[in-house]
Amino acid sequence: MASLQMFDGWNRQYEHYCGGVLINRKWVLTAAHCTIGGKRKFLVVLGAHSLSRYESSKQIFHIKRQIPHPEFSRITGENDIQLLELENNAMINNDVDVLKLPGGMVDDLKPGTSCLVAGWGQTSKGFPSDTLQEVTIEVIDRKTCNSKDYYDHKPEVTQNMICAGDSEGRGDSCAGDSGGPLLCNGTYVGIVSFGKICADPKKPGVYTFVSKYLCWIWKTIAMQAYNMTNEKLY
């Protein structure tokens, strides 16, 4: 897990803003809406459990490059995915590890599939959590999620998205969880993208379907490595 932290000019400190996932020693995957626009300053913190306490496990990185998907839409939420290149390589140890991407295209998830979402977002008390939390939710079929009682196609939950929640409103992703991972059957399948009302059974969380973007992810990373090699040659 990665904590993407934004500099708060008023409090003169970095504060948790979004989640993310370390997919190799130099790259973090998160949601595009987390950093799009403006000249805000960000850090990535790895190995954290508590955001406020000192923990020797924490590794802190400046971001060298932010690469949102070129076709990301704030209006529809489509293509809400982004790569962050760290200034330095993360140290892999007992506290920090890589979460592997799916090996190939993951079949569409069956409704009712049990999944886990994690982050430091708002809890039932209405405040962000200082410690990393996780909750179990279930996949909801897109037809239901797009129905009049749910999102009513405003926005549309597309084939590039996963809809997941709890029919009794006991758990959900919430503000501050954006960019964090959705894992189903132990596989990293989704990125927290958007929702309307936290833990509302009729307004479940919507997640970017990671496997739909594997080509873009690996192509982007390879292109940056190629460019870096060429820069060194000159």
PDB file of C-alpha atoms in Angstrom, residues 7-218:
ATOM      1  CA  PHE A   7       1.267  19.391   0.727  1.00  0.00           C
ATOM      2  CA  ASP A   8      -1.181  21.490   2.735  1.00  0.00           C
ATOM      3  CA  GLY A   9       0.004  25.081   2.514  1.00  0.00           C
ATOM      4  CA  TRP A  10      -2.245  26.148   5.374  1.00  0.00           C
ATOM      5  CA  ASN A  11      -0.844  23.595   7.850  1.00  0.00           C
ATOM      6  CA  ARG A  12       2.591  23.529   6.182  1.00  0.00           C
ATOM      7  CA  GLN A  13       2.721  19.745   6.095  1.00  0.00           C
ATOM      8  CA  TYR A  14       1.960  16.777   3.869  1.00  0.00           C
ATOM      9  CA  GLU A  15      -1.361  15.040   4.476  1.00  0.00           C
ATOM     10  CA  HIS A  16      -2.824  11.801   3.137  1.00  0.00           C
ATOM     11  CA  TYR A  17      -4.878  12.404   0.009  1.00  0.00           C
ATOM     12  CA  CYS A  18      -5.179   9.121  -1.906  1.00  0.00           C
ATOM     13  CA  GLY A  19      -4.047   5.526  -1.852  1.00  0.00           C
ATOM     14  CA  GLY A  20      -1.964   3.610  -4.358  1.00  0.00           C
ATOM     15  CA  VAL A  21      -0.080   0.388  -4.976  1.00  0.00           C
ATOM     16  CA  LEU A  22       3.612  -0.286  -5.563  1.00  0.00           C
ATOM     17  CA  ILE A  23       3.744  -2.410  -8.739  1.00  0.00           C
ATOM     18  CA  ASN A  24       7.537  -2.445  -9.064  1.00  0.00           C
ATOM     19  CA  ARG A  25      10.395  -0.788  -7.194  1.00  0.00           C
ATOM     20  CA  LYS A  26      10.034   2.470  -9.108  1.00  0.00           C
ATOM     21  CA  TRP A  27       6.340   2.737  -9.985  1.00  0.00           C
ATOM     22  CA  VAL A  28       3.089   3.275  -8.095  1.00  0.00           C
ATOM     23  CA  LEU A  29      -0.336   2.766  -9.637  1.00  0.00           C
ATOM     24  CA  THR A  30      -3.169   5.049  -8.492  1.00  0.00           C
ATOM     25  CA  ALA A  31      -6.236   6.878  -9.812  1.00  0.00           C
ATOM     26  CA  ALA A  32      -5.822   9.672 -12.362  1.00  0.00           C
ATOM     27  CA  HIS A  33      -8.175  12.007 -10.498  1.00  0.00           C
ATOM     28  CA  CYS A  34      -5.844  12.018  -7.490  1.00  0.00           C
ATOM     29  CA  THR A  35      -3.277  14.426  -8.971  1.00  0.00           C
ATOM     30  CA  ILE A  36      -4.731  15.826 -12.206  1.00  0.00           C
ATOM     31  CA  GLY A  37      -4.464  19.599 -12.588  1.00  0.00           C
ATOM     32  CA  GLY A  38      -2.749  22.348 -10.631  1.00  0.00           C
ATOM     33  CA  LYS A  39       0.770  22.555  -9.246  1.00  0.00           C
ATOM     34  CA  ARG A  40       0.251  20.721  -6.004  1.00  0.00           C
ATOM     35  CA  LYS A  41       3.192  18.984  -4.321  1.00  0.00           C
ATOM     36  CA  PHE A  42       2.962  15.277  -3.552  1.00  0.00           C
ATOM     37  CA  LEU A  43       4.931  12.602  -1.732  1.00  0.00           C
ATOM     38  CA  VAL A  44       4.530   8.833  -1.719  1.00  0.00           C
ATOM     39  CA  VAL A  45       4.839   7.013   1.610  1.00  0.00           C
ATOM     40  CA  LEU A  46       5.327   3.237   1.634  1.00  0.00           C
ATOM     41  CA  GLY A  47       5.400   0.846   4.587  1.00  0.00           C
ATOM     42  CA  ALA A  48       2.959   2.870   6.697  1.00  0.00           C
ATOM     43  CA  HIS A  49       0.321   1.537   9.058  1.00  0.00           C
ATOM     44  CA  SER A  50      -0.303   4.717  11.043  1.00  0.00           C
ATOM     45  CA  LEU A  51      -0.142   7.996   9.146  1.00  0.00           C
ATOM     46  CA  SER A  52       0.674  10.121  12.188  1.00  0.00           C
ATOM     47  CA  ARG A  53       3.061   7.992  14.236  1.00  0.00           C
ATOM     48  CA  TYR A  54       6.750   7.510  13.598  1.00  0.00           C
ATOM     49  CA  GLU A  55       7.324   4.072  12.091  1.00  0.00           C
ATOM     50  CA  SER A  56      10.764   2.802  11.092  1.00  0.00           C
ATOM     51  CA  SER A  57       9.091   0.820   8.306  1.00  0.00           C
ATOM     52  CA  LYS A  58       8.122   3.962   6.375  1.00  0.00           C
ATOM     53  CA  GLN A  59       9.854   4.901   3.128  1.00  0.00           C
ATOM     54  CA  ILE A  60       9.196   8.386   1.723  1.00  0.00           C
ATOM     55  CA  PHE A  61       9.643   9.368  -1.915  1.00  0.00           C
ATOM     56  CA  HIS A  62       9.366  12.417  -4.097  1.00  0.00           C
ATOM     57  CA  ILE A  63       7.568  11.831  -7.381  1.00  0.00           C
ATOM     58  CA  LYS A  64       9.674  12.159 -10.495  1.00  0.00           C
ATOM     59  CA  ARG A  65       6.847  11.885 -12.995  1.00  0.00           C
ATOM     60  CA  GLN A  66       3.034  11.722 -12.982  1.00  0.00           C
ATOM     61  CA  ILE A  67       1.498   9.972 -15.997  1.00  0.00           C
ATOM     62  CA  PRO A  68      -2.315   9.912 -16.007  1.00  0.00           C
ATOM     63  CA  HIS A  69      -4.082   7.960 -18.720  1.00  0.00           C
ATOM     64  CA  PRO A  70      -4.319  10.326 -21.717  1.00  0.00           C
ATOM     65  CA  GLU A  71      -8.045   9.651 -22.139  1.00  0.00           C
ATOM     66  CA  PHE A  72      -9.071  10.077 -18.506  1.00  0.00           C
ATOM     67  CA  SER A  73     -12.393  11.916 -18.122  1.00  0.00           C
ATOM     68  CA  ARG A  74     -13.338  13.685 -14.895  1.00  0.00           C
ATOM     69  CA  ILE A  75     -16.941  13.809 -16.104  1.00  0.00           C
ATOM     70  CA  THR A  76     -17.472  10.098 -16.774  1.00  0.00           C
ATOM     71  CA  GLY A  77     -14.691   8.625 -14.599  1.00  0.00           C
ATOM     72  CA  GLU A  78     -13.531   6.601 -17.601  1.00  0.00           C
ATOM     73  CA  ASN A  79      -9.820   5.620 -17.680  1.00  0.00           C
ATOM     74  CA  ASP A  80      -9.258   6.721 -14.077  1.00  0.00           C
ATOM     75  CA  ILE A  81      -5.752   5.311 -13.811  1.00  0.00           C
ATOM     76  CA  GLN A  82      -2.317   6.861 -13.366  1.00  0.00           C
ATOM     77  CA  LEU A  83       1.320   5.855 -13.010  1.00  0.00           C
ATOM     78  CA  LEU A  84       3.652   7.635 -10.595  1.00  0.00           C
ATOM     79  CA  GLU A  85       7.382   7.248 -11.122  1.00  0.00           C
ATOM     80  CA  LEU A  86       9.340   7.530  -7.869  1.00  0.00           C
ATOM     81  CA  GLU A  87      12.565   9.528  -7.671  1.00  0.00           C
ATOM     82  CA  ASN A  88      14.348   6.486  -6.221  1.00  0.00           C
ATOM     83  CA  ASN A  89      13.786   2.757  -6.071  1.00  0.00           C
ATOM     84  CA  ALA A  90      11.799   1.433  -3.127  1.00  0.00           C
ATOM     85  CA  MET A  91      13.580  -0.985  -0.803  1.00  0.00           C
ATOM     86  CA  ILE A  92      11.753  -4.307  -0.795  1.00  0.00           C
ATOM     87  CA  ASN A  93      11.661  -5.869   2.670  1.00  0.00           C
ATOM     88  CA  ASN A  94       9.255  -7.317   5.240  1.00  0.00           C
ATOM     89  CA  ASP A  95       7.291  -4.058   5.360  1.00  0.00           C
ATOM     90  CA  VAL A  96       7.308  -2.979   1.711  1.00  0.00           C
ATOM     91  CA  ASP A  97       6.613  -5.283  -1.196  1.00  0.00           C
ATOM     92  CA  VAL A  98       5.313  -5.219  -4.738  1.00  0.00           C
ATOM     93  CA  LEU A  99       1.706  -6.138  -5.488  1.00  0.00           C
ATOM     94  CA  LYS A 100       1.782  -8.064  -8.722  1.00  0.00           C
ATOM     95  CA  LEU A 101      -0.449  -7.028 -11.586  1.00  0.00           C
ATOM     96  CA  PRO A 102      -2.663  -9.690 -13.189  1.00  0.00           C
ATOM     97  CA  GLY A 103      -0.660 -11.902 -15.523  1.00  0.00           C
ATOM     98  CA  GLY A 104      -3.143 -11.276 -18.336  1.00  0.00           C
ATOM     99  CA  MET A 105      -6.710 -10.299 -19.033  1.00  0.00           C
ATOM    100  CA  VAL A 106      -8.891 -11.215 -16.048  1.00  0.00           C
ATOM    101  CA  ASP A 107     -12.323 -12.610 -16.909  1.00  0.00           C
ATOM    102  CA  ASP A 108     -15.210 -10.375 -15.946  1.00  0.00           C
ATOM    103  CA  LEU A 109     -15.964 -10.872 -12.274  1.00  0.00           C
ATOM    104  CA  LYS A 110     -19.124 -12.722 -11.360  1.00  0.00           C
ATOM    105  CA  PRO A 111     -21.695 -10.850  -9.258  1.00  0.00           C
ATOM    106  CA  GLY A 112     -21.350 -11.857  -5.636  1.00  0.00           C
ATOM    107  CA  THR A 113     -17.586 -12.386  -5.858  1.00  0.00           C
ATOM    108  CA  SER A 114     -16.058 -11.485  -2.487  1.00  0.00           C
ATOM    109  CA  CYS A 115     -13.375  -8.782  -2.662  1.00  0.00           C
ATOM    110  CA  LEU A 116     -11.272  -6.727  -0.299  1.00  0.00           C
ATOM    111  CA  VAL A 117     -10.567  -2.994  -0.454  1.00  0.00           C
ATOM    112  CA  ALA A 118      -8.014  -1.191   1.730  1.00  0.00           C
ATOM    113  CA  GLY A 119      -7.082   2.377   2.570  1.00  0.00           C
ATOM    114  CA  TRP A 120      -6.892   5.249   5.039  1.00  0.00           C
ATOM    115  CA  GLY A 121     -10.192   6.801   3.952  1.00  0.00           C
ATOM    116  CA  GLN A 122     -13.155   7.981   5.970  1.00  0.00           C
ATOM    117  CA  THR A 123     -14.749   5.515   8.370  1.00  0.00           C
ATOM    118  CA  SER A 124     -18.308   5.225   9.660  1.00  0.00           C
ATOM    119  CA  LYS A 125     -17.488   8.028  12.100  1.00  0.00           C
ATOM    120  CA  GLY A 126     -17.030  10.429   9.203  1.00  0.00           C
ATOM    121  CA  PHE A 127     -13.315  11.036   9.718  1.00  0.00           C
ATOM    122  CA  PRO A 128     -10.243   9.743   7.859  1.00  0.00           C
ATOM    123  CA  SER A 129      -8.571   6.770   9.504  1.00  0.00           C
ATOM    124  CA  ASP A 130      -5.076   7.193  10.938  1.00  0.00           C
ATOM    125  CA  THR A 131      -4.428   3.476  10.541  1.00  0.00           C
ATOM    126  CA  LEU A 132      -4.773   1.313   7.455  1.00  0.00           C
ATOM    127  CA  GLN A 133      -8.213  -0.293   7.229  1.00  0.00           C
ATOM    128  CA  GLU A 134      -9.704  -3.016   5.059  1.00  0.00           C
ATOM    129  CA  VAL A 135     -13.254  -4.121   4.356  1.00  0.00           C
ATOM    130  CA  THR A 136     -14.891  -6.979   2.467  1.00  0.00           C
ATOM    131  CA  ILE A 137     -17.411  -6.150  -0.262  1.00  0.00           C
ATOM    132  CA  GLU A 138     -19.054  -7.979  -3.171  1.00  0.00           C
ATOM    133  CA  VAL A 139     -19.114  -7.452  -6.922  1.00  0.00           C
ATOM    134  CA  ILE A 140     -22.402  -6.077  -8.272  1.00  0.00           C
ATOM    135  CA  ASP A 141     -23.320  -6.685 -11.912  1.00  0.00           C
ATOM    136  CA  ARG A 142     -23.174  -3.623 -14.168  1.00  0.00           C
ATOM    137  CA  LYS A 143     -26.809  -3.897 -15.221  1.00  0.00           C
ATOM    138  CA  THR A 144     -27.879  -3.474 -11.613  1.00  0.00           C
ATOM    139  CA  CYS A 145     -25.322  -0.744 -10.993  1.00  0.00           C
ATOM    140  CA  ASN A 146     -26.591   1.201 -14.022  1.00  0.00           C
ATOM    141  CA  SER A 147     -30.261   0.726 -13.136  1.00  0.00           C
ATOM    142  CA  LYS A 148     -32.553   3.580 -12.160  1.00  0.00           C
ATOM    143  CA  ASP A 149     -32.334   2.749  -8.444  1.00  0.00           C
ATOM    144  CA  TYR A 150     -28.559   2.839  -8.536  1.00  0.00           C
ATOM    145  CA  TYR A 151     -26.460   5.143 -10.781  1.00  0.00           C
ATOM    146  CA  ASP A 152     -28.979   5.335 -13.646  1.00  0.00           C
ATOM    147  CA  HIS A 153     -26.093   5.754 -16.136  1.00  0.00           C
ATOM    148  CA  LYS A 154     -25.080   9.029 -14.384  1.00  0.00           C
ATOM    149  CA  PRO A 155     -22.262   8.238 -14.862  1.00  0.00           C
ATOM    150  CA  GLU A 156     -22.342   4.953 -16.717  1.00  0.00           C
ATOM    151  CA  VAL A 157     -20.526   1.991 -15.204  1.00  0.00           C
ATOM    152  CA  THR A 158     -18.701   0.681 -18.271  1.00  0.00           C
ATOM    153  CA  GLN A 159     -16.889  -2.538 -19.159  1.00  0.00           C
ATOM    154  CA  ASN A 160     -13.694  -0.810 -17.974  1.00  0.00           C
ATOM    155  CA  MET A 161     -15.110  -0.513 -14.459  1.00  0.00           C
ATOM    156  CA  ILE A 162     -16.091  -2.805 -11.595  1.00  0.00           C
ATOM    157  CA  CYS A 163     -19.009  -2.055  -9.310  1.00  0.00           C
ATOM    158  CA  ALA A 164     -18.738  -3.440  -5.767  1.00  0.00           C
ATOM    159  CA  GLY A 165     -20.355  -2.781  -2.402  1.00  0.00           C
ATOM    160  CA  ASP A 166     -22.355  -4.246   0.458  1.00  0.00           C
ATOM    161  CA  SER A 167     -26.093  -4.893   0.146  1.00  0.00           C
ATOM    162  CA  GLU A 168     -26.590  -3.923   3.788  1.00  0.00           C
ATOM    163  CA  GLY A 169     -24.314  -0.878   3.729  1.00  0.00           C
ATOM    164  CA  ARG A 170     -21.899  -2.286   6.289  1.00  0.00           C
ATOM    165  CA  GLY A 171     -18.734  -1.337   4.406  1.00  0.00           C
ATOM    166  CA  ASP A 172     -17.437   0.555   1.411  1.00  0.00           C
ATOM    167  CA  SER A 173     -14.527   2.565   0.082  1.00  0.00           C
ATOM    168  CA  CYS A 174     -14.853   6.257   0.895  1.00  0.00           C
ATOM    169  CA  ALA A 175     -13.130   9.653   0.584  1.00  0.00           C
ATOM    170  CA  GLY A 176      -9.380   9.167   0.967  1.00  0.00           C
ATOM    171  CA  ASP A 177      -9.444   5.613  -0.387  1.00  0.00           C
ATOM    172  CA  SER A 178      -9.228   6.706  -4.045  1.00  0.00           C
ATOM    173  CA  GLY A 179      -6.355   5.072  -5.897  1.00  0.00           C
ATOM    174  CA  GLY A 180      -6.207   2.160  -3.483  1.00  0.00           C
ATOM    175  CA  PRO A 181      -6.525  -1.512  -4.465  1.00  0.00           C
ATOM    176  CA  LEU A 182      -9.474  -3.838  -4.872  1.00  0.00           C
ATOM    177  CA  LEU A 183      -8.427  -7.482  -4.544  1.00  0.00           C
ATOM    178  CA  CYS A 184     -10.716 -10.341  -5.544  1.00  0.00           C
ATOM    179  CA  ASN A 185      -9.654 -13.937  -4.892  1.00  0.00           C
ATOM    180  CA  GLY A 186      -6.203 -12.593  -4.059  1.00  0.00           C
ATOM    181  CA  THR A 187      -5.797 -10.868  -7.433  1.00  0.00           C
ATOM    182  CA  TYR A 188      -5.312  -7.124  -7.855  1.00  0.00           C
ATOM    183  CA  VAL A 189      -8.266  -6.271 -10.072  1.00  0.00           C
ATOM    184  CA  GLY A 190      -9.389  -2.726  -9.329  1.00  0.00           C
ATOM    185  CA  ILE A 191      -8.467   0.832  -8.378  1.00  0.00           C
ATOM    186  CA  VAL A 192     -10.818   2.862  -6.170  1.00  0.00           C
ATOM    187  CA  SER A 193     -12.310   5.434  -8.551  1.00  0.00           C
ATOM    188  CA  PHE A 194     -15.597   7.002  -7.472  1.00  0.00           C
ATOM    189  CA  GLY A 195     -18.834   6.721  -5.542  1.00  0.00           C
ATOM    190  CA  LYS A 196     -21.533   9.073  -4.270  1.00  0.00           C
ATOM    191  CA  ILE A 197     -22.500   8.234  -0.708  1.00  0.00           C
ATOM    192  CA  CYS A 198     -20.214   6.013   1.363  1.00  0.00           C
ATOM    193  CA  ALA A 199     -21.742   2.679   2.405  1.00  0.00           C
ATOM    194  CA  ASP A 200     -25.044   3.389   0.635  1.00  0.00           C
ATOM    195  CA  PRO A 201     -26.192   0.022  -0.811  1.00  0.00           C
ATOM    196  CA  LYS A 202     -27.643   1.814  -3.862  1.00  0.00           C
ATOM    197  CA  LYS A 203     -24.516   3.925  -4.496  1.00  0.00           C
ATOM    198  CA  PRO A 204     -21.697   1.345  -4.293  1.00  0.00           C
ATOM    199  CA  GLY A 205     -18.070   2.076  -5.065  1.00  0.00           C
ATOM    200  CA  VAL A 206     -16.875   1.978  -8.659  1.00  0.00           C
ATOM    201  CA  TYR A 207     -13.371   0.750  -9.507  1.00  0.00           C
ATOM    202  CA  THR A 208     -11.120   1.007 -12.553  1.00  0.00           C
ATOM    203  CA  PHE A 209     -10.754  -2.514 -14.012  1.00  0.00           C
ATOM    204  CA  VAL A 210      -6.950  -2.925 -13.904  1.00  0.00           C
ATOM    205  CA  SER A 211      -6.647  -5.776 -16.399  1.00  0.00           C
ATOM    206  CA  LYS A 212      -8.191  -3.598 -19.125  1.00  0.00           C
ATOM    207  CA  TYR A 213      -5.134  -1.348 -18.895  1.00  0.00           C
ATOM    208  CA  LEU A 214      -2.233  -3.796 -18.708  1.00  0.00           C
ATOM    209  CA  CYS A 215      -0.960  -2.898 -22.181  1.00  0.00           C
ATOM    210  CA  TRP A 216      -1.002   0.816 -21.359  1.00  0.00           C
ATOM    211  CA  ILE A 217       0.769   0.244 -18.027  1.00  0.00           C
ATOM    212  CA  TRP A 218       3.631  -1.855 -19.411  1.00  0.00           C
TER     213      TRP A 218
END
